[in-house]
Coordinates of C-alpha atoms and ligand atoms in Angstrom, one line a residue:
M18 CA -17.4 9.5 -12.4
D19 CA -16.8 6.0 -11.3
V20 CA -13.3 6.3 -10.0
H21 CA -11.0 3.4 -9.1
N22 CA -8.7 4.4 -6.2
A23 CA -5.8 2.2 -5.4
L24 CA -5.3 0.7 -1.9
T25 CA -1.7 -0.2 -1.3
V26 CA 0.3 -1.7 1.6
D27 CA 4.1 -1.7 1.8
V28 CA 4.7 -5.0 3.6
E29 CA 7.7 -4.4 5.9
D30 CA 8.4 -4.6 9.6
Y31 CA 8.8 -1.6 12.0
F32 CA 12.6 -2.0 12.1
H33 CA 12.9 -1.7 8.3
V34 CA 11.9 1.9 8.1
A35 CA 14.4 4.3 6.7
A36 CA 14.2 6.7 9.6
F37 CA 15.4 3.9 12.0
A38 CA 18.4 2.9 9.7
P39 CA 20.9 4.8 11.9
N40 CA 19.5 3.1 15.0
I41 CA 18.9 -0.5 14.0
H42 CA 21.7 -2.0 11.8
R43 CA 20.4 -4.4 9.2
D44 CA 22.7 -7.2 10.6
S45 CA 20.5 -7.2 13.7
W46 CA 17.1 -7.4 11.8
D47 CA 16.9 -11.2 12.3
A48 CA 17.3 -10.7 16.0
C49 CA 14.4 -8.2 16.3
E50 CA 10.9 -9.3 17.3
S51 CA 9.1 -9.6 13.9
R52 CA 5.5 -8.4 13.8
V53 CA 5.0 -8.1 10.1
A54 CA 3.1 -11.4 9.5
G55 CA 0.6 -10.8 12.3
N56 CA 0.0 -7.2 11.4
T57 CA -0.4 -8.0 7.7
E58 CA -2.9 -10.8 8.6
K59 CA -4.8 -8.1 10.6
L60 CA -5.0 -5.9 7.5
L61 CA -6.1 -8.8 5.4
A62 CA -9.0 -9.5 7.8
I63 CA -10.0 -5.8 7.7
F64 CA -9.9 -5.7 3.9
D65 CA -12.0 -8.8 3.8
Q66 CA -14.6 -7.2 6.1
F67 CA -14.9 -4.3 3.7
E68 CA -14.7 -6.5 0.6
V69 CA -11.8 -4.5 -0.9
R70 CA -8.8 -5.7 -2.8
G71 CA -5.5 -3.9 -2.9
T72 CA -1.9 -4.1 -4.0
F73 CA 0.7 -5.3 -1.5
F74 CA 4.3 -4.2 -2.2
V75 CA 6.2 -6.9 -0.4
L76 CA 9.8 -6.4 0.7
G77 CA 12.0 -9.3 -0.6
W78 CA 13.4 -9.7 2.9
V79 CA 9.9 -10.4 4.2
A80 CA 9.0 -12.7 1.3
E81 CA 12.1 -14.8 1.9
R82 CA 11.2 -15.3 5.6
Y83 CA 7.4 -15.5 5.3
P84 CA 6.5 -17.2 2.0
R85 CA 3.2 -18.3 3.5
L86 CA 2.2 -14.7 4.2
V87 CA 2.8 -13.8 0.5
K88 CA 0.7 -16.8 -0.5
A89 CA -2.1 -15.7 1.8
I90 CA -2.1 -12.2 0.3
A91 CA -2.4 -13.6 -3.2
A92 CA -4.9 -16.2 -2.2
R93 CA -7.2 -13.5 -0.9
G94 CA -7.3 -11.9 -4.4
H95 CA -4.9 -9.1 -3.8
E96 CA -2.2 -8.0 -6.2
V97 CA 1.3 -8.8 -5.0
A98 CA 4.0 -6.4 -6.1
C99 CA 7.6 -5.6 -5.1
H100 CA 9.0 -3.3 -2.5
G101 CA 12.7 -4.1 -3.3
L102 CA 14.9 -6.5 -1.3
S103 CA 16.6 -4.8 1.6
H104 CA 14.9 -1.5 2.0
R105 CA 18.1 0.3 1.1
L106 CA 17.3 3.7 -0.5
V107 CA 17.6 3.6 -4.3
Y108 CA 19.8 6.7 -4.4
E109 CA 22.2 5.1 -1.9
Q110 CA 22.8 2.1 -4.3
T111 CA 24.8 1.8 -7.4
P112 CA 22.8 0.8 -10.5
E113 CA 24.5 -2.6 -10.4
E114 CA 23.5 -3.2 -6.8
F115 CA 19.9 -2.0 -7.5
Y116 CA 19.7 -4.3 -10.5
E117 CA 20.8 -7.3 -8.6
E118 CA 18.7 -6.6 -5.4
T119 CA 15.5 -5.9 -7.4
R120 CA 15.9 -8.9 -9.7
H121 CA 16.4 -11.1 -6.7
A122 CA 13.3 -9.7 -4.9
K123 CA 11.1 -10.0 -7.9
K124 CA 12.1 -13.6 -8.4
V125 CA 11.6 -14.5 -4.8
I126 CA 8.0 -13.2 -4.9
E127 CA 7.2 -14.7 -8.3
D128 CA 8.5 -18.1 -7.2
I129 CA 6.1 -18.0 -4.3
T130 CA 3.0 -16.7 -6.1
G131 CA 3.6 -18.2 -9.5
A132 CA 2.4 -14.9 -11.0
T133 CA 4.3 -12.2 -12.8
V134 CA 5.0 -9.1 -10.6
L135 CA 4.1 -6.0 -12.6
G136 CA 4.7 -3.2 -10.1
Y137 CA 7.5 -1.7 -8.0
R138 CA 7.6 0.7 -5.1
A139 CA 11.0 2.0 -3.8
A140 CA 11.9 2.0 -0.1
S141 CA 10.9 5.4 1.3
Y142 CA 9.9 6.7 -2.2
S143 CA 13.6 7.0 -3.0
I144 CA 13.3 7.4 -6.8
V145 CA 14.2 11.0 -6.9
R146 CA 15.7 13.2 -9.7
E147 CA 19.2 11.7 -9.0
S148 CA 18.0 8.1 -9.2
L149 CA 15.7 8.2 -12.2
W150 CA 18.1 5.7 -13.8
A151 CA 16.4 3.1 -11.6
L152 CA 13.3 3.3 -13.9
D153 CA 15.3 1.9 -16.8
I154 CA 16.4 -1.0 -14.7
L155 CA 12.8 -1.6 -13.7
T156 CA 11.8 -1.8 -17.4
E157 CA 14.7 -4.1 -18.1
L158 CA 13.6 -6.4 -15.3
G159 CA 10.0 -6.5 -16.7
F160 CA 8.2 -4.2 -14.4
V161 CA 5.4 -2.4 -16.2
Y162 CA 4.5 0.2 -13.6
D163 CA 6.2 2.1 -10.7
S164 CA 4.6 3.9 -7.8
S165 CA 7.6 5.5 -6.1
I166 CA 7.7 9.1 -7.1
F167 CA 6.3 11.5 -4.4
P168 CA 5.7 14.9 -6.0
V169 CA 6.4 16.9 -2.8
H170 CA 9.3 18.4 -0.8
H171 CA 10.6 16.2 1.9
D172 CA 14.0 15.7 3.5
R173 CA 14.4 12.1 2.3
Y174 CA 12.4 11.9 -0.9
G175 CA 10.4 13.7 -3.5
I176 CA 10.5 15.3 -6.9
P177 CA 8.5 18.5 -6.1
D178 CA 7.5 19.4 -9.6
A179 CA 6.9 15.8 -10.9
E180 CA 3.6 15.1 -12.6
R181 CA 0.9 14.4 -10.0
V182 CA -1.4 11.9 -11.9
P183 CA -0.9 8.4 -13.3
H184 CA 0.9 8.7 -16.6
R185 CA 3.3 7.0 -19.0
L186 CA 6.8 8.2 -18.1
S187 CA 9.7 8.3 -20.5
T188 CA 12.8 7.1 -18.7
P189 CA 16.4 8.6 -19.1
K190 CA 17.1 5.8 -21.8
K191 CA 13.7 6.5 -23.5
N192 CA 11.9 3.4 -22.3
I193 CA 8.3 3.8 -21.2
I194 CA 7.1 2.9 -17.7
V195 CA 3.7 3.7 -16.2
E196 CA 4.0 5.8 -13.1
W197 CA 1.4 6.3 -10.4
P198 CA 2.8 9.0 -8.2
L199 CA 1.9 9.1 -4.5
S200 CA -1.3 11.3 -4.4
T201 CA -1.4 14.9 -3.4
A202 CA -4.4 17.3 -3.2
R203 CA -4.2 20.8 -4.6
I204 CA -4.8 23.6 -2.1
F205 CA -3.9 27.2 -2.9
G206 CA -1.3 26.2 -5.4
Y207 CA 0.3 23.9 -2.8
R208 CA 0.6 20.1 -3.0
L209 CA -0.8 18.5 0.1
P210 CA 0.3 14.8 0.6
V211 CA -2.9 13.1 1.5
S212 CA -1.9 9.6 0.3
G213 CA -1.4 7.7 3.5
G214 CA 1.3 6.6 5.9
G215 CA 2.6 9.2 8.4
Y216 CA 0.4 11.9 6.8
F217 CA -2.7 9.8 7.4
R218 CA -1.7 9.5 11.1
L219 CA -0.6 13.0 11.6
F220 CA -3.3 15.0 9.8
P221 CA -6.8 15.0 11.3
Y222 CA -9.0 12.5 9.4
W223 CA -11.3 15.3 8.0
L224 CA -8.3 16.8 6.2
T225 CA -7.3 13.5 4.6
R226 CA -11.0 13.0 3.6
W227 CA -11.3 16.5 2.2
G228 CA -8.1 16.1 0.1
L229 CA -9.0 12.7 -1.2
T230 CA -12.5 13.8 -2.0
S231 CA -11.2 16.8 -3.9
I232 CA -9.0 14.5 -6.1
N233 CA -12.0 12.3 -6.8
R234 CA -14.7 15.0 -7.3
R235 CA -13.0 18.2 -8.3
E236 CA -10.2 16.6 -10.4
Q237 CA -12.3 13.6 -11.4
R238 CA -9.2 11.3 -10.8
P239 CA -8.4 8.3 -8.7
F240 CA -5.9 8.5 -5.9
V241 CA -3.4 6.0 -4.5
F242 CA -3.4 5.4 -0.7
Y243 CA -0.6 3.6 1.2
L244 CA -0.2 2.1 4.6
H245 CA 2.4 -0.1 6.4
P246 CA 1.4 -3.1 8.6
W247 CA 3.3 -1.6 11.6
E248 CA 1.0 1.5 11.4
I249 CA -1.9 -0.4 13.0
D250 CA 0.3 -1.9 15.7
P251 CA 0.5 0.4 18.8
A252 CA 2.1 -2.4 20.8
Q253 CA 5.2 -2.7 18.6
P254 CA 8.6 -2.5 20.4
R255 CA 9.9 1.1 20.7
V256 CA 13.1 2.1 19.0
S257 CA 15.3 4.8 20.4
A258 CA 15.8 7.2 17.5
S259 CA 15.8 11.0 16.9
V260 CA 12.9 13.1 18.2
L261 CA 11.7 13.7 14.6
S262 CA 11.8 10.1 13.6
R263 CA 10.0 9.0 16.7
F264 CA 7.3 11.6 16.1
R265 CA 6.8 10.5 12.5
H266 CA 6.7 6.8 13.4
Y267 CA 4.7 6.7 16.7
T268 CA 2.2 9.5 16.4
N269 CA -1.4 8.2 16.4
L270 CA -0.6 4.5 15.9
A271 CA -3.4 3.7 18.3
K272 CA -5.9 5.7 16.2
C273 CA -4.8 4.3 12.8
E274 CA -6.9 1.2 12.6
A275 CA -10.2 3.0 13.3
R276 CA -9.2 5.7 10.8
L277 CA -8.5 3.1 8.2
R278 CA -11.9 1.6 8.7
R279 CA -13.5 5.0 8.2
L280 CA -11.5 5.5 5.0
L281 CA -12.5 2.1 3.7
G282 CA -16.2 3.0 4.3
D283 CA -15.8 6.5 2.7
F284 CA -14.1 5.6 -0.6
Q285 CA -14.0 2.9 -3.2
F286 CA -10.8 1.0 -3.7
G287 CA -9.1 -1.7 -5.8
T288 CA -5.7 -2.8 -6.9
I289 CA -3.2 -0.6 -8.8
E290 CA -3.3 -3.0 -11.8
D291 CA -7.1 -2.7 -12.1
G292 CA -6.9 1.1 -11.6
L293 CA -4.3 1.5 -14.4
V294 CA -6.3 -0.8 -16.7
K295 CA -9.4 1.4 -16.1
L296 CA -7.3 4.5 -16.9
G297 CA -6.2 2.9 -20.2
L298 CA -2.6 2.9 -19.1
L299 CA -2.3 -0.9 -18.9
S300 CA -3.9 -3.6 -21.0
G301 CA -6.0 -6.2 -19.2
A302 CA -3.3 -8.8 -19.5
G303 CA -1.0 -6.6 -17.4
A304 CA 1.2 -5.5 -20.2
A305 CA 1.9 -1.8 -21.0
D306 CA -0.2 -0.6 -24.0
Ligands
ZN6 ZN1 9.0 0.8 2.9

């Protein structure tokens, strides 16, 4: 089967990550050395080399400061989507705050690109069982798909028994949104997160490759893969944080770019929008069927 895997990038800086929130207050973000533009340009160059297009979920905070970067992403033919405004976890916001932040971020991005933003991904996959209300706000704001639900156990995110494959999801208020959950491979009844990020850096590449191949070949389905620009930047400034957070953030940063190049050679990729159209979950015009 000709599968259409989705390549995604969450465009944020190393100091935005949820694990560092206790260590770097958001008021100090503007004083941090920003590396997101350079690292994203590096990813754009790699994607050009492999002639792949992907979906870039841009943080509103980044879009407001680096509009030219957002323009460059769109100009290279990639899909620009929304990663929220402030990287605050959805379940730590009130619905009113979430509405206002997300509306603002979507507008900032759309004003830069001149194109309608279709997709949303929450900071640290923070659409969990307690924050499913956010999906209704996304439909209200005109988003047609979400890619925030991680169907695994994790201390910060996850709906362990959520559906694993792209599907139409009925929200608490009975609206419909298309959901492409972060990909997991099935192994002995267990869900192995092989979709990117820290898992991509921590697992040996053969395991990622095995898991993704099994989704494509055994299940005959596409997967979604994600990465952050800071994950290919071993020279980024070090943040003093907990041992666990440092382990998750810094392990194998130096190996990540070479791994990414192998991955791009081993699998076929495109944007989320194109993948969902191919699955019949979106119409070609980008509207939900
Ligand atoms: Zn993020």
